[in-house]
C-alpha positions as YAML, in Angstrom:
chain: A
units: angstrom
residues:
- id: 1
  name: UNK
  ca: [-73.88, 10.99, -23.58]
- id: 2
  name: UNK
  ca: [-69.83, 10.66, -24.57]
- id: 3
  name: UNK
  ca: [-67.92, 14.05, -24.07]
- id: 4
  name: UNK
  ca: [-65.17, 12.82, -24.92]
- id: 5
  name: UNK
  ca: [-63.54, 12.34, -21.93]
- id: 6
  name: UNK
  ca: [-62.28, 9.49, -20.31]
- id: 7
  name: UNK
  ca: [-61.08, 8.26, -17.20]
- id: 8
  name: UNK
  ca: [-58.13, 5.96, -15.91]
- id: 9
  name: UNK
  ca: [-57.53, 3.69, -13.04]
- id: 10
  name: UNK
  ca: [-54.35, 3.61, -12.20]
- id: 11
  name: UNK
  ca: [-52.95, 1.65, -8.99]
- id: 12
  name: UNK
  ca: [-50.16, 3.46, -7.50]
- id: 13
  name: UNK
  ca: [-48.58, 0.49, -5.56]
- id: 14
  name: UNK
  ca: [-48.01, -0.76, -8.65]
- id: 15
  name: UNK
  ca: [-44.88, 1.61, -9.79]
- id: 16
  name: UNK
  ca: [-43.52, 1.92, -6.62]
- id: 17
  name: UNK
  ca: [-40.12, 0.27, -6.56]
- id: 18
  name: UNK
  ca: [-39.09, 1.91, -10.49]
- id: 19
  name: UNK
  ca: [-37.60, 4.50, -10.28]
- id: 20
  name: UNK
  ca: [-35.41, 6.02, -13.10]
- id: 21
  name: UNK
  ca: [-32.03, 4.24, -13.65]
- id: 22
  name: UNK
  ca: [-29.65, 6.61, -13.13]
- id: 23
  name: UNK
  ca: [-27.17, 7.96, -15.96]
- id: 24
  name: UNK
  ca: [-24.20, 5.87, -16.34]
- id: 25
  name: UNK
  ca: [-20.96, 8.34, -15.46]
- id: 26
  name: UNK
  ca: [-17.68, 8.59, -17.98]
- id: 27
  name: UNK
  ca: [-16.15, 11.20, -16.88]
- id: 28
  name: UNK
  ca: [-14.42, 11.66, -14.65]
- id: 29
  name: UNK
  ca: [-15.38, 14.51, -11.59]
- id: 30
  name: UNK
  ca: [-12.81, 16.95, -12.45]
- id: 31
  name: UNK
  ca: [-13.81, 16.35, -16.19]
- id: 32
  name: UNK
  ca: [-17.74, 16.61, -15.28]
- id: 33
  name: UNK
  ca: [-16.68, 19.83, -12.97]
- id: 34
  name: UNK
  ca: [-15.73, 21.78, -15.89]
- id: 35
  name: UNK
  ca: [-17.49, 20.15, -17.95]
- id: 36
  name: UNK
  ca: [-14.87, 19.60, -20.74]
- id: 37
  name: UNK
  ca: [-14.50, 16.07, -22.50]
- id: 38
  name: UNK
  ca: [-12.32, 13.37, -20.27]
- id: 39
  name: UNK
  ca: [-9.72, 11.54, -22.38]
- id: 40
  name: UNK
  ca: [-8.27, 8.31, -21.53]
- id: 41
  name: UNK
  ca: [-5.93, 6.30, -23.11]
- id: 42
  name: UNK
  ca: [-6.98, 2.90, -21.10]
- id: 43
  name: UNK
  ca: [-9.93, 2.58, -18.86]
- id: 44
  name: UNK
  ca: [-7.58, 2.36, -16.10]
- id: 45
  name: UNK
  ca: [-5.58, 5.04, -17.16]
- id: 46
  name: UNK
  ca: [-5.26, 8.91, -16.50]
- id: 47
  name: UNK
  ca: [-7.61, 11.34, -18.02]
- id: 48
  name: UNK
  ca: [-5.53, 13.65, -20.63]
- id: 49
  name: UNK
  ca: [-6.71, 17.32, -17.94]
- id: 50
  name: UNK
  ca: [-5.79, 15.21, -15.24]
- id: 51
  name: UNK
  ca: [-2.99, 13.90, -15.80]
- id: 52
  name: UNK
  ca: [-1.94, 18.18, -17.33]
- id: 53
  name: UNK
  ca: [-4.13, 19.56, -14.27]
- id: 54
  name: UNK
  ca: [-1.15, 17.31, -12.38]
- id: 55
  name: UNK
  ca: [-4.32, 16.43, -9.93]
- id: 56
  name: UNK
  ca: [-5.74, 13.05, -8.25]
- id: 57
  name: UNK
  ca: [-8.14, 11.69, -11.81]
- id: 58
  name: UNK
  ca: [-11.20, 10.65, -9.60]
- id: 59
  name: UNK
  ca: [-14.59, 9.33, -10.14]
- id: 60
  name: UNK
  ca: [-16.07, 9.18, -6.70]
- id: 61
  name: UNK
  ca: [-19.41, 10.32, -9.52]
- id: 62
  name: UNK
  ca: [-19.28, 6.80, -10.94]
- id: 63
  name: UNK
  ca: [-18.76, 5.09, -7.67]
- id: 64
  name: UNK
  ca: [-22.15, 6.76, -5.97]
- id: 65
  name: UNK
  ca: [-23.64, 5.55, -9.67]
- id: 66
  name: UNK
  ca: [-22.41, 2.11, -9.25]
- id: 67
  name: UNK
  ca: [-24.06, 2.19, -5.69]
- id: 68
  name: UNK
  ca: [-27.44, 2.49, -6.74]
- id: 69
  name: UNK
  ca: [-27.19, 1.05, -9.90]
- id: 70
  name: UNK
  ca: [-26.43, -2.17, -7.19]
- id: 71
  name: UNK
  ca: [-28.91, -1.08, -4.89]
- id: 72
  name: UNK
  ca: [-31.83, -0.77, -7.69]
- id: 73
  name: UNK
  ca: [-31.24, -4.73, -9.26]
- id: 74
  name: UNK
  ca: [-30.83, -5.82, -5.44]
- id: 75
  name: UNK
  ca: [-33.77, -3.70, -4.36]
- id: 76
  name: UNK
  ca: [-34.54, -2.88, -0.74]
- id: 77
  name: UNK
  ca: [-30.64, -3.15, 1.54]
- id: 78
  name: UNK
  ca: [-31.66, -5.64, 4.83]
- id: 79
  name: UNK
  ca: [-30.24, -3.65, 6.93]
- id: 80
  name: UNK
  ca: [-32.55, -1.68, 7.76]
- id: 81
  name: UNK
  ca: [-33.16, 2.39, 5.69]
- id: 82
  name: UNK
  ca: [-30.26, 3.69, 7.54]
- id: 83
  name: UNK
  ca: [-29.00, 6.07, 5.01]
- id: 84
  name: UNK
  ca: [-25.36, 5.44, 7.15]
- id: 85
  name: UNK
  ca: [-25.46, 2.29, 7.34]
- id: 86
  name: UNK
  ca: [-23.66, -0.65, 6.19]
- id: 87
  name: UNK
  ca: [-23.00, -3.69, 4.75]
- id: 88
  name: UNK
  ca: [-21.60, -6.28, 6.41]
- id: 89
  name: UNK
  ca: [-18.68, -7.76, 4.61]
- id: 90
  name: UNK
  ca: [-17.78, -4.14, 3.08]
- id: 91
  name: UNK
  ca: [-14.88, -2.73, 4.32]
- id: 92
  name: UNK
  ca: [-15.52, 1.38, 3.54]
- id: 93
  name: UNK
  ca: [-13.05, 3.88, 3.51]
- id: 94
  name: UNK
  ca: [-14.01, 6.73, 5.73]
- id: 95
  name: UNK
  ca: [-12.64, 9.92, 5.85]
- id: 96
  name: UNK
  ca: [-10.12, 11.59, 4.12]
- id: 97
  name: UNK
  ca: [-6.66, 9.21, 4.76]
- id: 98
  name: UNK
  ca: [-2.99, 10.99, 5.31]
- id: 99
  name: UNK
  ca: [-1.85, 7.72, 2.59]
- id: 100
  name: UNK
  ca: [-1.47, 8.83, -1.08]
- id: 101
  name: UNK
  ca: [-4.90, 7.83, -2.09]
- id: 102
  name: UNK
  ca: [-5.50, 5.64, -5.37]
- id: 103
  name: UNK
  ca: [-7.90, 6.02, -7.24]
- id: 104
  name: UNK
  ca: [-9.76, 2.96, -8.01]
- id: 105
  name: UNK
  ca: [-12.91, 2.27, -10.10]
- id: 106
  name: UNK
  ca: [-15.14, -1.12, -10.73]
- id: 107
  name: UNK
  ca: [-16.36, -0.78, -13.30]
- id: 108
  name: UNK
  ca: [-20.05, -2.95, -12.26]
- id: 109
  name: UNK
  ca: [-22.58, -1.43, -15.13]
- id: 110
  name: UNK
  ca: [-20.39, -3.51, -17.82]
- id: 111
  name: UNK
  ca: [-20.14, -6.25, -15.59]
- id: 112
  name: UNK
  ca: [-23.92, -6.57, -15.37]
- id: 113
  name: UNK
  ca: [-24.34, -6.31, -19.16]
- id: 114
  name: UNK
  ca: [-22.38, -9.20, -19.91]
- id: 115
  name: UNK
  ca: [-23.73, -11.89, -16.77]
- id: 116
  name: UNK
  ca: [-26.46, -13.55, -18.85]
- id: 117
  name: UNK
  ca: [-29.75, -13.25, -15.63]
- id: 118
  name: UNK
  ca: [-31.53, -16.36, -15.98]
- id: 119
  name: UNK
  ca: [-35.60, -16.31, -14.91]
- id: 120
  name: UNK
  ca: [-38.17, -17.62, -13.09]
- id: 121
  name: UNK
  ca: [-41.13, -18.21, -13.46]
- id: 122
  name: UNK
  ca: [-40.92, -15.20, -15.99]
- id: 123
  name: UNK
  ca: [-39.29, -12.48, -13.59]
- id: 124
  name: UNK
  ca: [-34.64, -12.44, -13.84]
- id: 125
  name: UNK
  ca: [-33.68, -13.42, -10.73]
- id: 126
  name: UNK
  ca: [-30.29, -11.13, -9.49]
- id: 127
  name: UNK
  ca: [-27.20, -12.49, -9.72]
- id: 128
  name: UNK
  ca: [-25.19, -12.99, -6.02]
- id: 129
  name: UNK
  ca: [-22.79, -10.16, -5.78]
- id: 130
  name: UNK
  ca: [-19.14, -10.79, -4.52]
- id: 131
  name: UNK
  ca: [-18.07, -10.93, -1.14]
- id: 132
  name: UNK
  ca: [-14.12, -8.92, -1.21]
- id: 133
  name: UNK
  ca: [-14.50, -9.00, 2.82]
- id: 134
  name: UNK
  ca: [-15.09, -11.57, 4.69]
- id: 135
  name: UNK
  ca: [-18.67, -11.44, 6.24]
- id: 136
  name: UNK
  ca: [-18.48, -12.11, 10.34]
- id: 137
  name: UNK
  ca: [-14.47, -10.37, 10.02]
- id: 138
  name: UNK
  ca: [-14.88, -7.58, 7.36]
- id: 139
  name: UNK
  ca: [-11.19, -6.04, 7.96]
- id: 140
  name: UNK
  ca: [-10.00, -9.46, 6.53]
- id: 141
  name: UNK
  ca: [-10.49, -11.14, 2.72]
- id: 142
  name: UNK
  ca: [-13.29, -13.45, 1.62]
- id: 143
  name: UNK
  ca: [-11.20, -17.29, 3.52]
- id: 144
  name: UNK
  ca: [-12.29, -18.61, 0.47]
- id: 145
  name: UNK
  ca: [-10.21, -16.22, -1.57]
- id: 146
  name: UNK
  ca: [-7.52, -15.74, 0.89]
- id: 147
  name: UNK
  ca: [-6.82, -19.90, 0.76]
- id: 148
  name: UNK
  ca: [-6.21, -19.04, -2.58]
- id: 149
  name: UNK
  ca: [-4.30, -15.87, -2.20]
- id: 150
  name: UNK
  ca: [-1.73, -17.21, -0.58]
- id: 151
  name: UNK
  ca: [-0.83, -20.22, -3.25]
- id: 152
  name: UNK
  ca: [-0.43, -17.65, -5.62]
- id: 153
  name: UNK
  ca: [1.67, -15.15, -3.90]
- id: 154
  name: UNK
  ca: [4.57, -17.63, -2.92]
- id: 155
  name: UNK
  ca: [3.99, -19.19, -6.77]
- id: 156
  name: UNK
  ca: [4.21, -16.02, -8.37]
- id: 157
  name: UNK
  ca: [6.40, -13.26, -6.21]
- id: 158
  name: UNK
  ca: [8.18, -15.86, -3.19]
- id: 159
  name: UNK
  ca: [11.30, -14.57, -5.10]
- id: 160
  name: UNK
  ca: [11.05, -10.99, -4.31]
- id: 161
  name: UNK
  ca: [9.55, -11.20, -0.46]
- id: 162
  name: UNK
  ca: [12.27, -13.68, 1.05]
- id: 163
  name: UNK
  ca: [11.17, -12.50, 4.34]
- id: 164
  name: UNK
  ca: [8.21, -14.58, 4.27]
- id: 165
  name: UNK
  ca: [7.71, -17.98, 4.59]
- id: 166
  name: UNK
  ca: [5.02, -19.88, 3.18]
- id: 167
  name: UNK
  ca: [4.78, -22.12, 5.89]
- id: 168
  name: UNK
  ca: [4.27, -19.53, 8.33]
- id: 169
  name: UNK
  ca: [1.56, -17.30, 6.21]
- id: 170
  name: UNK
  ca: [-0.41, -20.42, 5.86]
- id: 171
  name: UNK
  ca: [-0.13, -21.99, 9.73]
- id: 172
  name: UNK
  ca: [-1.17, -17.95, 10.65]
- id: 173
  name: UNK
  ca: [-3.96, -18.17, 8.12]
- id: 174
  name: UNK
  ca: [-5.84, -21.49, 9.55]
- id: 175
  name: UNK
  ca: [-4.50, -20.55, 13.02]
- id: 176
  name: UNK
  ca: [-7.17, -17.26, 12.52]
- id: 177
  name: UNK
  ca: [-3.69, -14.82, 13.55]
- id: 178
  name: UNK
  ca: [-2.61, -13.42, 10.53]
- id: 179
  name: UNK
  ca: [-2.93, -9.49, 11.19]
- id: 180
  name: UNK
  ca: [-5.76, -8.49, 8.91]
- id: 181
  name: UNK
  ca: [-3.07, -6.01, 7.16]
- id: 182
  name: UNK
  ca: [-0.73, -8.38, 6.17]
- id: 183
  name: UNK
  ca: [-3.88, -10.71, 4.42]
- id: 184
  name: UNK
  ca: [-5.18, -7.86, 2.44]
- id: 185
  name: UNK
  ca: [-1.58, -6.99, 1.35]
- id: 186
  name: UNK
  ca: [-1.49, -10.10, 0.76]
- id: 187
  name: UNK
  ca: [-4.39, -10.54, -1.03]
- id: 188
  name: UNK
  ca: [-3.88, -6.71, -3.32]
- id: 189
  name: UNK
  ca: [-0.74, -8.89, -5.00]
- id: 190
  name: UNK
  ca: [-1.81, -12.57, -5.56]
- id: 191
  name: UNK
  ca: [-5.43, -11.42, -6.89]
- id: 192
  name: UNK
  ca: [-3.43, -9.98, -10.03]
- id: 193
  name: UNK
  ca: [-3.14, -13.30, -10.69]
- id: 194
  name: UNK
  ca: [-5.59, -15.19, -10.00]
- id: 195
  name: UNK
  ca: [-8.34, -17.26, -12.15]
- id: 196
  name: UNK
  ca: [-12.10, -16.93, -10.18]
- id: 197
  name: UNK
  ca: [-14.37, -16.53, -12.01]
- id: 198
  name: UNK
  ca: [-16.03, -14.02, -9.70]
- id: 199
  name: UNK
  ca: [-12.80, -11.79, -9.37]
- id: 200
  name: UNK
  ca: [-11.47, -12.19, -13.06]
- id: 201
  name: UNK
  ca: [-15.43, -11.07, -14.36]
- id: 202
  name: UNK
  ca: [-15.18, -8.23, -11.94]
- id: 203
  name: UNK
  ca: [-12.05, -6.87, -12.64]
- id: 204
  name: UNK
  ca: [-8.48, -8.15, -11.45]
- id: 205
  name: UNK
  ca: [-7.04, -4.99, -11.18]
- id: 206
  name: UNK
  ca: [-10.28, -3.36, -9.33]
- id: 207
  name: UNK
  ca: [-10.03, -6.35, -7.06]
- id: 208
  name: UNK
  ca: [-6.09, -5.81, -6.24]
- id: 209
  name: UNK
  ca: [-7.81, -2.34, -5.35]
- id: 210
  name: UNK
  ca: [-9.98, -2.89, -3.20]
- id: 211
  name: UNK
  ca: [-7.33, -5.16, -0.85]
- id: 212
  name: UNK
  ca: [-4.70, -2.33, -1.31]
- id: 213
  name: UNK
  ca: [-7.27, 0.46, 0.48]
- id: 214
  name: UNK
  ca: [-7.78, -1.63, 2.94]
- id: 215
  name: UNK
  ca: [-4.63, -2.14, 3.94]
- id: 216
  name: UNK
  ca: [-3.64, 1.41, 3.91]
- id: 217
  name: UNK
  ca: [-6.79, 1.78, 5.78]
- id: 218
  name: UNK
  ca: [-5.64, -0.74, 8.59]
- id: 219
  name: UNK
  ca: [-2.25, 0.90, 8.52]
- id: 220
  name: UNK
  ca: [-3.24, 4.25, 9.97]
- id: 221
  name: UNK
  ca: [-4.43, 2.78, 12.75]
- id: 222
  name: UNK
  ca: [-1.80, 1.07, 14.11]
- id: 223
  name: UNK
  ca: [1.30, 3.16, 11.91]
- id: 224
  name: UNK
  ca: [2.58, 4.66, 15.51]
- id: 225
  name: UNK
  ca: [2.96, 1.27, 16.57]
- id: 226
  name: UNK
  ca: [6.45, -0.85, 15.01]
- id: 227
  name: UNK
  ca: [6.53, -4.21, 14.58]
- id: 228
  name: UNK
  ca: [7.83, -6.46, 11.97]
- id: 229
  name: UNK
  ca: [4.24, -8.14, 11.00]
- id: 230
  name: UNK
  ca: [3.05, -3.85, 10.42]
- id: 231
  name: UNK
  ca: [7.09, -3.08, 8.46]
- id: 232
  name: UNK
  ca: [6.01, -6.35, 6.24]
- id: 233
  name: UNK
  ca: [2.48, -5.10, 5.24]
- id: 234
  name: UNK
  ca: [4.16, -1.37, 4.89]
- id: 235
  name: UNK
  ca: [6.90, -3.05, 2.67]
- id: 236
  name: UNK
  ca: [4.43, -4.86, -0.09]
- id: 237
  name: UNK
  ca: [2.06, -1.71, 0.26]
- id: 238
  name: UNK
  ca: [5.26, -0.24, -1.30]
- id: 239
  name: UNK
  ca: [6.22, -3.09, -3.40]
- id: 240
  name: UNK
  ca: [2.32, -2.27, -4.80]
- id: 241
  name: UNK
  ca: [3.03, 1.03, -4.88]
- id: 242
  name: UNK
  ca: [6.12, 0.91, -7.89]
- id: 243
  name: UNK
  ca: [4.39, -2.32, -9.67]
- id: 244
  name: UNK
  ca: [1.75, 0.35, -10.39]
- id: 245
  name: UNK
  ca: [3.76, 3.05, -11.57]
- id: 246
  name: UNK
  ca: [2.21, 4.95, -8.45]
- id: 247
  name: UNK
  ca: [6.07, 7.05, -7.29]
- id: 248
  name: UNK
  ca: [4.95, 9.18, -4.51]
- id: 249
  name: UNK
  ca: [3.00, 6.29, -3.22]
- id: 250
  name: UNK
  ca: [6.34, 4.28, -3.62]
- id: 251
  name: UNK
  ca: [8.51, 7.15, -2.02]
- id: 252
  name: UNK
  ca: [5.63, 7.69, 1.22]
- id: 253
  name: UNK
  ca: [6.01, 3.54, 2.21]
- id: 254
  name: UNK
  ca: [9.76, 3.31, 2.15]
- id: 255
  name: UNK
  ca: [9.95, 6.45, 4.15]
- id: 256
  name: UNK
  ca: [8.06, 4.81, 6.91]
- id: 257
  name: UNK
  ca: [9.13, 1.46, 6.20]
- id: 258
  name: UNK
  ca: [13.06, 2.45, 6.40]
- id: 259
  name: UNK
  ca: [12.29, 4.59, 9.62]
- id: 260
  name: UNK
  ca: [10.61, 1.25, 11.19]
- id: 261
  name: UNK
  ca: [12.92, -0.55, 10.96]
- id: 262
  name: UNK
  ca: [15.97, 1.26, 12.39]
- id: 263
  name: UNK
  ca: [12.76, 2.08, 15.65]
- id: 264
  name: UNK
  ca: [12.74, -2.07, 15.81]
- id: 265
  name: UNK
  ca: [16.95, -2.64, 15.54]
- id: 266
  name: UNK
  ca: [16.78, -4.29, 12.29]
- id: 267
  name: UNK
  ca: [19.18, -2.31, 11.36]
- id: 268
  name: UNK
  ca: [21.61, -3.50, 14.01]
- id: 269
  name: UNK
  ca: [20.63, -7.18, 13.97]
- id: 270
  name: UNK
  ca: [24.19, -8.03, 16.83]
- id: 271
  name: UNK
  ca: [22.96, -5.81, 19.34]
- id: 272
  name: UNK
  ca: [18.97, -7.09, 18.76]
- id: 273
  name: UNK
  ca: [19.82, -10.83, 17.87]
- id: 274
  name: UNK
  ca: [20.56, -12.50, 20.58]
- id: 275
  name: UNK
  ca: [17.66, -13.86, 22.57]
- id: 276
  name: UNK
  ca: [16.02, -15.56, 18.91]
- id: 277
  name: UNK
  ca: [16.22, -18.81, 17.29]
- id: 278
  name: UNK
  ca: [17.81, -18.80, 13.99]
- id: 279
  name: UNK
  ca: [15.09, -18.66, 12.12]
- id: 280
  name: UNK
  ca: [14.28, -15.64, 13.75]
- id: 281
  name: UNK
  ca: [17.73, -13.89, 12.72]
- id: 282
  name: UNK
  ca: [16.94, -15.19, 9.34]
- id: 283
  name: UNK
  ca: [13.75, -13.20, 8.41]
- id: 284
  name: UNK
  ca: [14.87, -10.67, 10.55]
- id: 285
  name: UNK
  ca: [17.92, -10.09, 7.97]
- id: 286
  name: UNK
  ca: [16.15, -10.75, 5.07]
- id: 287
  name: UNK
  ca: [13.51, -8.42, 6.38]
- id: 288
  name: UNK
  ca: [17.31, -5.27, 6.42]
- id: 289
  name: UNK
  ca: [18.31, -6.52, 2.98]
- id: 290
  name: UNK
  ca: [14.90, -5.95, 1.49]
- id: 291
  name: UNK
  ca: [14.23, -2.82, 3.08]
- id: 292
  name: UNK
  ca: [17.37, -1.85, 1.62]
- id: 293
  name: UNK
  ca: [16.84, -2.26, -1.74]
- id: 294
  name: UNK
  ca: [13.11, -1.20, -2.01]
- id: 295
  name: UNK
  ca: [15.33, 2.38, -0.21]
- id: 296
  name: UNK
  ca: [17.23, 1.87, -3.14]
- id: 297
  name: UNK
  ca: [14.80, 1.72, -6.23]
- id: 298
  name: UNK
  ca: [13.28, 4.27, -4.22]
- id: 299
  name: UNK
  ca: [16.23, 6.38, -4.69]
- id: 300
  name: UNK
  ca: [16.22, 6.11, -8.25]
- id: 301
  name: UNK
  ca: [13.79, 7.82, -9.10]
- id: 302
  name: UNK
  ca: [14.60, 10.70, -7.95]
...
């Protein structure tokens, strides 16, 4: 007797892993909170609402979307089920930074949509991610890219930073004695000139921002120890802020650079150069001249 009932047998395990895709976040945190339209003149520009309110324009909700979307594409994380665990080779700054914060976002959704996915046996294969940082030493940029960044830095920016030497930085890099601060500062400024396809697809501005944020995080732990290398890193961050039209950041780092330059004796070349080589004296003189130029540039915006 047919009573109209049908029994459907399903395999619960088949539905596991098919989670609902998180919605793409297109508005900044402030506009989402106020439930207003987020209008940007350019993709990387501050939205009109945040510009009017004179507040930072952040996209933390979008970053969470990117993280969830990346996990959904890549499958279960290889580093366990600990929600607080971080993948090797990725540096994620924790806590609030004392230094000026910079809004940064990575358009992973657009990149994923544009990249073809080869199929094998009818199943799409996940694309390998771009490791911006060294897997074994996550404070440092990827070794392959870093060698390219050093070359690009001196091809395009050597005249702006006469206190840096290609030979010395190259030797420091290949000898593995380059500081993480200097490495990230150089990577941040040089990556904008890169033609590496993986970086271009990711977005050169986003790549530069990732290295700059890493440099700022590193600086927080060493800023209280004056040194010529740290001073050079602060100066590069200052010019990076200037070139990105972030004047408050320029002023902040410029003040740090001036204080540190005085602390290590650059303002009185005669008193500190007696036991130095000619090359070291030239480097200190060029550094002090660049600090003064940086100070004049920052002062012109007041």
